[in-house]
Coordinates of C-alpha atoms and ligand atoms in Angstrom, one line a residue:
X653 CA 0.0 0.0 0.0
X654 CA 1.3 3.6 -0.8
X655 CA 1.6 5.4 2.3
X656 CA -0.6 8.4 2.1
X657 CA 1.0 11.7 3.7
X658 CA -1.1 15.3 3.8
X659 CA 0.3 18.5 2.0
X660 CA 0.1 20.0 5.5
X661 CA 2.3 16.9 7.4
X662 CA 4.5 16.9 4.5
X663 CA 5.6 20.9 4.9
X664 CA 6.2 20.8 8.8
X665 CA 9.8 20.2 9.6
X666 CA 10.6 19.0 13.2
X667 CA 11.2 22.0 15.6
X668 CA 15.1 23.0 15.1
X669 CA 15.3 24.0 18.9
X670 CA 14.1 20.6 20.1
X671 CA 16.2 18.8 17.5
X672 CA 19.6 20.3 18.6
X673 CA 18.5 19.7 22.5
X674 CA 17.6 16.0 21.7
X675 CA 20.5 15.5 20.2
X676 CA 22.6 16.9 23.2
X677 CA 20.6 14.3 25.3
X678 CA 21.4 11.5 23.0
X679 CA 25.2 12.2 23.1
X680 CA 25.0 12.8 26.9
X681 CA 23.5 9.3 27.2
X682 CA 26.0 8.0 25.7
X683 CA 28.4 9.4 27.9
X684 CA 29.6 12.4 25.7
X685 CA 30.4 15.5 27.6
X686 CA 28.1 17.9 26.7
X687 CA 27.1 21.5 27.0
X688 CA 23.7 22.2 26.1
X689 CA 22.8 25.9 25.5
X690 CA 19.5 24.3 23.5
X691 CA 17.5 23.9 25.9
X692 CA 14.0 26.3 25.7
X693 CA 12.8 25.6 29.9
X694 CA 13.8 26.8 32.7
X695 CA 16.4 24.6 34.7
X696 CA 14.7 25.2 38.1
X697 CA 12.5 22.5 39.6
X698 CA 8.8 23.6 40.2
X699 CA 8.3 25.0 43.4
X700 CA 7.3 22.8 45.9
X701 CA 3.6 24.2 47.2
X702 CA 2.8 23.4 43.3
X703 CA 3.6 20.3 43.5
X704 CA 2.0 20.3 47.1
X705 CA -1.2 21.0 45.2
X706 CA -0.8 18.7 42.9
X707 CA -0.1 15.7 44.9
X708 CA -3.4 16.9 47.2
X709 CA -5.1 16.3 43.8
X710 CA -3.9 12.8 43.5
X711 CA -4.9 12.2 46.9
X712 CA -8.5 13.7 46.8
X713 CA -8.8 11.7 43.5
X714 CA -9.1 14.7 41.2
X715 CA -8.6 12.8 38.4
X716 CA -11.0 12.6 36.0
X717 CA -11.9 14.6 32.7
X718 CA -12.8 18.5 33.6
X719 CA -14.8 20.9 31.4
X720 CA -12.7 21.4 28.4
X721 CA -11.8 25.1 28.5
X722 CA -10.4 24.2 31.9
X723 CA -12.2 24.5 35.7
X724 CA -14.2 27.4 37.0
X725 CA -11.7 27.5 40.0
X726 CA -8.6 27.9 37.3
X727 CA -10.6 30.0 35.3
X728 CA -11.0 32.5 38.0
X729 CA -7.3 32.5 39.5
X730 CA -6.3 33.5 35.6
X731 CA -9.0 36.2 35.3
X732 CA -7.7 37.5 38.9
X733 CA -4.1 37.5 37.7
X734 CA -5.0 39.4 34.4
X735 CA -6.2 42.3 36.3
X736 CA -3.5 41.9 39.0
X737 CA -0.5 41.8 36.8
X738 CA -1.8 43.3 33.5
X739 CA -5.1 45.6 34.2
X740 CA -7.1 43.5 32.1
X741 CA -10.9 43.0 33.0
X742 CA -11.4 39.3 31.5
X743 CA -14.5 37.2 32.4
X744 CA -13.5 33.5 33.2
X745 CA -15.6 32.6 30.4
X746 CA -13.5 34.3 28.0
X747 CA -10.5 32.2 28.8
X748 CA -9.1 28.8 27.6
X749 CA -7.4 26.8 29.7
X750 CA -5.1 24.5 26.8
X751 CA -2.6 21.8 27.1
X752 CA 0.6 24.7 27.1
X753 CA 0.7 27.5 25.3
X754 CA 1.5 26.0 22.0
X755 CA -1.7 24.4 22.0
X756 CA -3.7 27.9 23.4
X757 CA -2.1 29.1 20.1
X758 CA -3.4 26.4 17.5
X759 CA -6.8 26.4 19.2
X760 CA -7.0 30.0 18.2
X761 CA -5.4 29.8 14.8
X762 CA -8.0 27.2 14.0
X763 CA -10.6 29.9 15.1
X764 CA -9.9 32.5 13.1
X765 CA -7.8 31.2 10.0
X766 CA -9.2 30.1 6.8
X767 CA -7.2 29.0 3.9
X768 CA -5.1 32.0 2.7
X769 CA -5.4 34.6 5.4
X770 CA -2.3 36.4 6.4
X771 CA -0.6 36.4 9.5
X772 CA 2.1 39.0 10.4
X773 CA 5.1 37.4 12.6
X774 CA 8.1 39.6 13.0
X775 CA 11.2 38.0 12.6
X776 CA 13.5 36.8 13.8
X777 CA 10.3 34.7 15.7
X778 CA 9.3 31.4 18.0
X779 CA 10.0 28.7 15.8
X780 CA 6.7 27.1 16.0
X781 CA 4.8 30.2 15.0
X782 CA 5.1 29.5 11.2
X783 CA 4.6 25.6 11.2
X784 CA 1.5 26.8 12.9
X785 CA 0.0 28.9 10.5
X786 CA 1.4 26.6 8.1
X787 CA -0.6 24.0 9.2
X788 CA -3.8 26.1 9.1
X789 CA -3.3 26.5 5.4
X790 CA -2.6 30.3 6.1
X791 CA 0.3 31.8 5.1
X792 CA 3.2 33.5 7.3
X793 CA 4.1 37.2 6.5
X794 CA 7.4 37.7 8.1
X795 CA 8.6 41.4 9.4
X796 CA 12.5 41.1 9.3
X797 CA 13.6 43.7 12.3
X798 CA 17.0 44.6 12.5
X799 CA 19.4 44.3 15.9
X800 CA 20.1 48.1 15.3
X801 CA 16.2 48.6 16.2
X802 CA 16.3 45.7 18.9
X803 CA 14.6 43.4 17.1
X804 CA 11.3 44.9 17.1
X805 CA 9.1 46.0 14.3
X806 CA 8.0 49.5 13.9
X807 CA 4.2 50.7 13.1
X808 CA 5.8 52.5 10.1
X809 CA 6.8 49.6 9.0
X810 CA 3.9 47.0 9.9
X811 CA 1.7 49.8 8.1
X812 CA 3.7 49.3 5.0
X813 CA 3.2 45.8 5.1
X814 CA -0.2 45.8 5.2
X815 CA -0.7 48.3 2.6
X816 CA 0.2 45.0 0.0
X817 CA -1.0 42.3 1.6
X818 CA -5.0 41.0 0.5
X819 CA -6.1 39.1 3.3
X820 CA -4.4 40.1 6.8
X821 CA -6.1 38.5 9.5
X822 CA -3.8 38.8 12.4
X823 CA -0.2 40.1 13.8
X824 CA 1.1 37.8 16.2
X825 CA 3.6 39.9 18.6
X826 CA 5.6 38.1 21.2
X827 CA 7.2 40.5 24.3
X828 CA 9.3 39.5 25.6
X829 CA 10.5 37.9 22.8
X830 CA 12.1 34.0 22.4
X831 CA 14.8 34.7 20.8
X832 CA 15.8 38.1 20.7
X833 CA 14.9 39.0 24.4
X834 CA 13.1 42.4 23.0
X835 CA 10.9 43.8 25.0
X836 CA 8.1 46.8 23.3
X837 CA 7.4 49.4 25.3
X838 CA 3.7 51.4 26.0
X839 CA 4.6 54.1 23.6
X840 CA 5.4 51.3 20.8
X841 CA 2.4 49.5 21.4
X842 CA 0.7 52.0 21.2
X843 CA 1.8 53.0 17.7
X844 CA 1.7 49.0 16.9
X845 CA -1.9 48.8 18.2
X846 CA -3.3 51.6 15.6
X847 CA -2.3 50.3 12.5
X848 CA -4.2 46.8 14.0
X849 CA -7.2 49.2 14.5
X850 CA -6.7 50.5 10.9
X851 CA -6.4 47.9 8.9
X852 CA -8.6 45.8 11.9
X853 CA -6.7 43.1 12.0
X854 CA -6.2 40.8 15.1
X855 CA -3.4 40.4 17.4
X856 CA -2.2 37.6 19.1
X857 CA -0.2 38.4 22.3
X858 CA 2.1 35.5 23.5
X859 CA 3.2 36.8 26.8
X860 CA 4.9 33.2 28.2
X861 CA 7.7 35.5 29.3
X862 CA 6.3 37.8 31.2
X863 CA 7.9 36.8 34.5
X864 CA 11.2 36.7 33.1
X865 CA 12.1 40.8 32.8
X866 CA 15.8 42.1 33.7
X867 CA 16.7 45.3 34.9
X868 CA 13.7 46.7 36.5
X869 CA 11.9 46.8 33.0
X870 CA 8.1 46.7 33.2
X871 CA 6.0 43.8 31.0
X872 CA 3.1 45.4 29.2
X873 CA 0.3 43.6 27.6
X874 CA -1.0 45.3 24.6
X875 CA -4.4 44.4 25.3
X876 CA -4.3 46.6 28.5
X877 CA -4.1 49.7 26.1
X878 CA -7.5 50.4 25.2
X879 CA -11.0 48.7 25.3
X880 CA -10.7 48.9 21.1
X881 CA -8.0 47.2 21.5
X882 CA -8.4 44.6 24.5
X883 CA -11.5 43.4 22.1
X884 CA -9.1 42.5 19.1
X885 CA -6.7 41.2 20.9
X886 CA -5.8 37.1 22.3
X887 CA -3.5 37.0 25.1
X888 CA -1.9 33.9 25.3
X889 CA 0.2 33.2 28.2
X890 CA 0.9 29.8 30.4
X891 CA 2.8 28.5 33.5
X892 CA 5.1 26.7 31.4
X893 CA 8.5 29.5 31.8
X894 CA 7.4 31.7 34.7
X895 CA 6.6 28.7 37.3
X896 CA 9.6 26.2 35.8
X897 CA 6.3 24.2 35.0
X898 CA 7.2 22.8 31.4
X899 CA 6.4 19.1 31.4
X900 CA 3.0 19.7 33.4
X901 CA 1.6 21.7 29.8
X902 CA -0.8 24.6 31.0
X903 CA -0.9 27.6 28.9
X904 CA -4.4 29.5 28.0
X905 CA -5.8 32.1 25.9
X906 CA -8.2 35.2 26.8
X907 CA -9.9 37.0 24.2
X908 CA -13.3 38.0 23.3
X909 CA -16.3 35.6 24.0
X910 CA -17.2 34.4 20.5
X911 CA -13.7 33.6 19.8
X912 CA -12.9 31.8 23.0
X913 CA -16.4 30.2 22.7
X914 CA -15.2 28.4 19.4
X915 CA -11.7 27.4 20.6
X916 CA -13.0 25.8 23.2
X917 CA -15.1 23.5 21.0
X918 CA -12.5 22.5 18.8
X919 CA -10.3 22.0 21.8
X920 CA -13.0 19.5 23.2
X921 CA -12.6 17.7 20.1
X922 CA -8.7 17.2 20.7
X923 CA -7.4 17.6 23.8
X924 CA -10.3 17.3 25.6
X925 CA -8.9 19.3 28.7
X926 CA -5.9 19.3 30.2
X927 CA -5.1 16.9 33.2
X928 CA -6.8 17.5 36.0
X929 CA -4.0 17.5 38.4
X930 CA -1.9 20.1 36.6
X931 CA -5.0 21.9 36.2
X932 CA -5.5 22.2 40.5
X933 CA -1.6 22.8 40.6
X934 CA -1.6 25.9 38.3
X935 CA -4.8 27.4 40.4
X936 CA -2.0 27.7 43.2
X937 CA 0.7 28.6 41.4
X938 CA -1.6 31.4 40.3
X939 CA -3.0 32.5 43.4
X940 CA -0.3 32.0 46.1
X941 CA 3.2 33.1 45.0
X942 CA 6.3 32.2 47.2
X943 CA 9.9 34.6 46.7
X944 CA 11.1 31.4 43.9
X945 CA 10.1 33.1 40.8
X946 CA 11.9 36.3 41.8
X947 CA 14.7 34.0 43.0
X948 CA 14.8 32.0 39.2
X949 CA 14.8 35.6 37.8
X950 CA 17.8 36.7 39.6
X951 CA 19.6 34.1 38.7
X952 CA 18.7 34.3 35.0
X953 CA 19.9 37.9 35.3
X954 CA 23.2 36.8 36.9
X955 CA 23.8 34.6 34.3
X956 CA 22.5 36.3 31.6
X957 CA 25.2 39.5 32.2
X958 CA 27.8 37.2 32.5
X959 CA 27.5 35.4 28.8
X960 CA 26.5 38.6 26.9
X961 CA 29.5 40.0 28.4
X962 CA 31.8 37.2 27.3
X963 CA 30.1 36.7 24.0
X964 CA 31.3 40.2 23.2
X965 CA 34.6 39.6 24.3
X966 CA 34.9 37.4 21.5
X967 CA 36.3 38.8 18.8
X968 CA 33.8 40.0 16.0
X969 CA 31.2 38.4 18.2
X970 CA 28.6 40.7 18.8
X971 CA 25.2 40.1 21.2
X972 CA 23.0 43.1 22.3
X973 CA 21.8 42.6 25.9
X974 CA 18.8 41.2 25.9
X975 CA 16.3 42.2 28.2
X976 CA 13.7 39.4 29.1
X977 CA 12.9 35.4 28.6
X978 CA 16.5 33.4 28.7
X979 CA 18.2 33.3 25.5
X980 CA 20.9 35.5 23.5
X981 CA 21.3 35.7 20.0
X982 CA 25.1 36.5 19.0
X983 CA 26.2 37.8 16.0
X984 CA 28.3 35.1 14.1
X985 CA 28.6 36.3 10.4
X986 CA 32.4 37.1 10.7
X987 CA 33.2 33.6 11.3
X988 CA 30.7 32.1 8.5
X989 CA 32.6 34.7 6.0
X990 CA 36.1 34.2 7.1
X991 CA 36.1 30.8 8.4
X992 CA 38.8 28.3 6.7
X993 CA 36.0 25.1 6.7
X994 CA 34.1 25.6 3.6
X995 CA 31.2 26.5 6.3
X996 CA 28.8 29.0 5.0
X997 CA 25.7 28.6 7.0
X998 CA 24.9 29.0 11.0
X999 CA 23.8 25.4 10.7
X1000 CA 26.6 23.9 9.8
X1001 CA 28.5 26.1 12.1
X1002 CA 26.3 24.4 14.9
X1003 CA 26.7 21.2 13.7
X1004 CA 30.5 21.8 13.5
X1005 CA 30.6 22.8 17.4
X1006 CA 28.4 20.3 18.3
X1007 CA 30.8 17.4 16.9
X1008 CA 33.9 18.8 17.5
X1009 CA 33.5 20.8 20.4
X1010 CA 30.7 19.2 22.0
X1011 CA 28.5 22.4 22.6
X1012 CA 25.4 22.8 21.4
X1013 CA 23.3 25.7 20.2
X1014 CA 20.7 26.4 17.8
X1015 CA 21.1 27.9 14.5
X1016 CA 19.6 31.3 14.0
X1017 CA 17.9 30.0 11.0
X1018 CA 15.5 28.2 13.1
X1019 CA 14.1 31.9 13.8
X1020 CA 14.9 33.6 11.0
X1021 CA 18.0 35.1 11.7
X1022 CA 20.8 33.1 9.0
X1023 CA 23.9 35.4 11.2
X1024 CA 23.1 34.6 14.3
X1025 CA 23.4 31.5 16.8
X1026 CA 20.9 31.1 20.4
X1027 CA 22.2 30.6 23.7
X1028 CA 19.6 29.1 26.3
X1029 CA 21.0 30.6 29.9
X1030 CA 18.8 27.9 31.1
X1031 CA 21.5 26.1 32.7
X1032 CA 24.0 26.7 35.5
X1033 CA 27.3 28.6 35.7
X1034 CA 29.6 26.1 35.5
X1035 CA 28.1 24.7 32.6
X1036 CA 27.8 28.6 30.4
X1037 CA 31.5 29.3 31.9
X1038 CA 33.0 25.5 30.2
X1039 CA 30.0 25.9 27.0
X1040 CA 31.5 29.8 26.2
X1041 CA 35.4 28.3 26.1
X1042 CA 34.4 25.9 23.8
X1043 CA 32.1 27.9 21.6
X1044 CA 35.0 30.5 22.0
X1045 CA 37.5 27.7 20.9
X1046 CA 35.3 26.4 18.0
X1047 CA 35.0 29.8 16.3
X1048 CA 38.7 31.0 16.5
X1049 CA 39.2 27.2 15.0
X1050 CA 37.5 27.8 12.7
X1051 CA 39.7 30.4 11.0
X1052 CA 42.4 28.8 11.5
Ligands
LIG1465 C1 7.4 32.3 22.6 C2 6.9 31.0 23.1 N1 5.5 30.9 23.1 C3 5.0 29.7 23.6 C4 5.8 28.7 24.0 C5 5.1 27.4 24.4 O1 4.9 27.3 25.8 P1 4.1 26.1 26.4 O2 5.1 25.2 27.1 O3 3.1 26.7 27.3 O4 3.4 25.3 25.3 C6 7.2 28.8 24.0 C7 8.1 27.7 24.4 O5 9.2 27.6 24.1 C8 7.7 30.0 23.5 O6 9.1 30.2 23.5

């Protein structure tokens, strides 16, 4: 029998981030030494009155299927934390409780796509935001930003894009961002938000970072701008990065009614809900912080300061600070221009220091960005201080 494979399976490559961190795992168990910088999760442990919660679950035999948008209880902690952390009135009925964000995102997408719509994704961007609208039989529109501009699109710019394009349907903006670290600021909202209104077009705000801000900076949701706005908008956000919560998969969406209304449905047809037990953990997670997410933040700074500052001691390295989530993106075009390997691409660069130096990082042209290379600083000291000699050792190698 032929085997029979869809247009849509067949134009989804695997995730580049998740390839280059499985194959780190594989060559660590097989006892290869090595440094991981691939990894896209915090390296905390979950703090334990979550997994207090969750075990209480267990115990009172919570453990059956929930309502599929997620349980009232959940529901409400969310709607209480929109306000609390991002001024946002949200009815508990207009959120979705999904299996991660990821899945929050595809509900949506579903929702609103049809075959051909547009959807604006500045680059470089989340690797899984383009297999996604792939998948709905939309198309992508990148927005290449430059590092001179920190990696964030203007509303000059996003104005000009939509002048050309036939069927816009939605911009999906990500602060802070995975992988540039860019954070946009009120006034740039602002300006962002009016050329949504204008050309009324949706936006979908991924905040999963939102926890994760350096230097005092502030996170604000774009929603939280006006009631025009907040109407057009889906904030998706999840427990996944801010509450070192990953494998438990909670993320949700919160938008207007109809919208919501209609995820929800398709969700029941796939997921169903998400587990039960997560579902009670995230409820106190939500509800009763303890000082570990402040602790996980300051660490991330701490480490964060110390590998953009010996990135750029690198020579013709260059990596602008970034200024939220856990990743930096150096600038590696020197060494794919100069380098004495016949290597002309940031994959094979990768691949080269994966095999020969036994560090691994992912190539920028899993986001977008062909010059560039991501760190994760989702790992400890010891292991960025041992990763950035080798990385350091690889390159100058290389030109050798
Ligand atoms: C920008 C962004 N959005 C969403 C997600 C997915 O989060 P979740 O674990 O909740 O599915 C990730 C995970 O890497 C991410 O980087």
């Amino acid at each position: 029998m032929a085997i029979q494979i869809s247009h849509r399976a067949k134009a989804i490559k695997p995730s580049p981030t998740l390839t280059v961190s499985n194959l780190a795992k594989q060559m660590k168990a097989e006892g290869i030494d090595v440094i991981n910088f691939g990894v896209g999760e915090p390296d905390f442990n979950t703090p334990n009155y979550i997994k207090a919660a969750a075990i209480k679950a267990i115990n009172d035999n919570f453990t059956r299927y929930t309502e599929s948008s997620g349980i009232i209880e959940l529901r409400k902690a969310i709607s209480a934390k929109l306000k609390r952390d991002n001024g946002l009135d949200c009815d508990p009925n207009d959120i979705l409780v999904s299996p991660g964000a990821k899945a929050s995102i595809t509900a949506i997408l579903l929702t609103i796509c049809d075959p051909r719509d547009e959807i604006l994704i500045p680059s470089p961007y989340w690797v899984s935001y383009t297999s996604l609208v792939e998948m709905v039989d939309a198309f992508p529109i990148l927005l290449p930003t430059r590092a001179a501009s920190n990696f964030k699109i203007s509303a000059e710019q996003l104005d000009e894009a939509l002048k050309s394009l036939s069927n816009p349907k939605a911009l999906i903006l990500n602060s802070p961002n995975n992988p540039t670290g860019s954070i946009y600021k009120r006034k740039e909202l602002e300006q962002i938000a009016e050329v949504c209104l204008k050309y009324d077009i949706m936006i979908i705000s991924d905040e999963i970072y939102e926890k994760l801000i350096y230097d005092g900076q502030e996170h604000m949701s774009i929603a939280s701008i006006s009631d025009e706005v907040r109407e057009r908008t889906i904030v998706i956000n999840g427990v996944s990065k801010a509450y070192a919560m990953t494998g438990w998969r909670l993320g949700y969406a919160a938008g207007s009614t109809e919208i919501i209304k209609r995820a929800a449905r398709i969700q029941s047809h796939t997921t169903s809900c998400v587990n039960s037990i997560t579902q009670k953990a995230a409820v106190v997670a939500l509800n009763e912080c303890d000082d570990s997410i402040a602790k996980m933040r300051d660490e991330f700074q701490k480490r964060r300061n110390f590998l953009v500052d010996e990135l750029n001691k690198i020579p013709n390295v260059k990596c602008r600070l970034p200024r939220g989530a856990f990743y930096a993106m150096p600038n590696i075009a020197y060494y794919l221009h100069n380098n004495q390997l016949g290597i002309k691409n940031c994959v094979k660069i990768c691949e080269y220091l994966l095999q020969e130096y036994k560090v691994a990082i992912v190539p920028g042209s899993a986001f977008g960005a062909d010059k560039y290379v991501r760190f994760s600083y989702a790992t400890s000291m010891e292991n960025i201080k041992e990763g950035l000699k080798r990385f350091k050792k690889g390159l100058i190698n290389s030109l050798r």
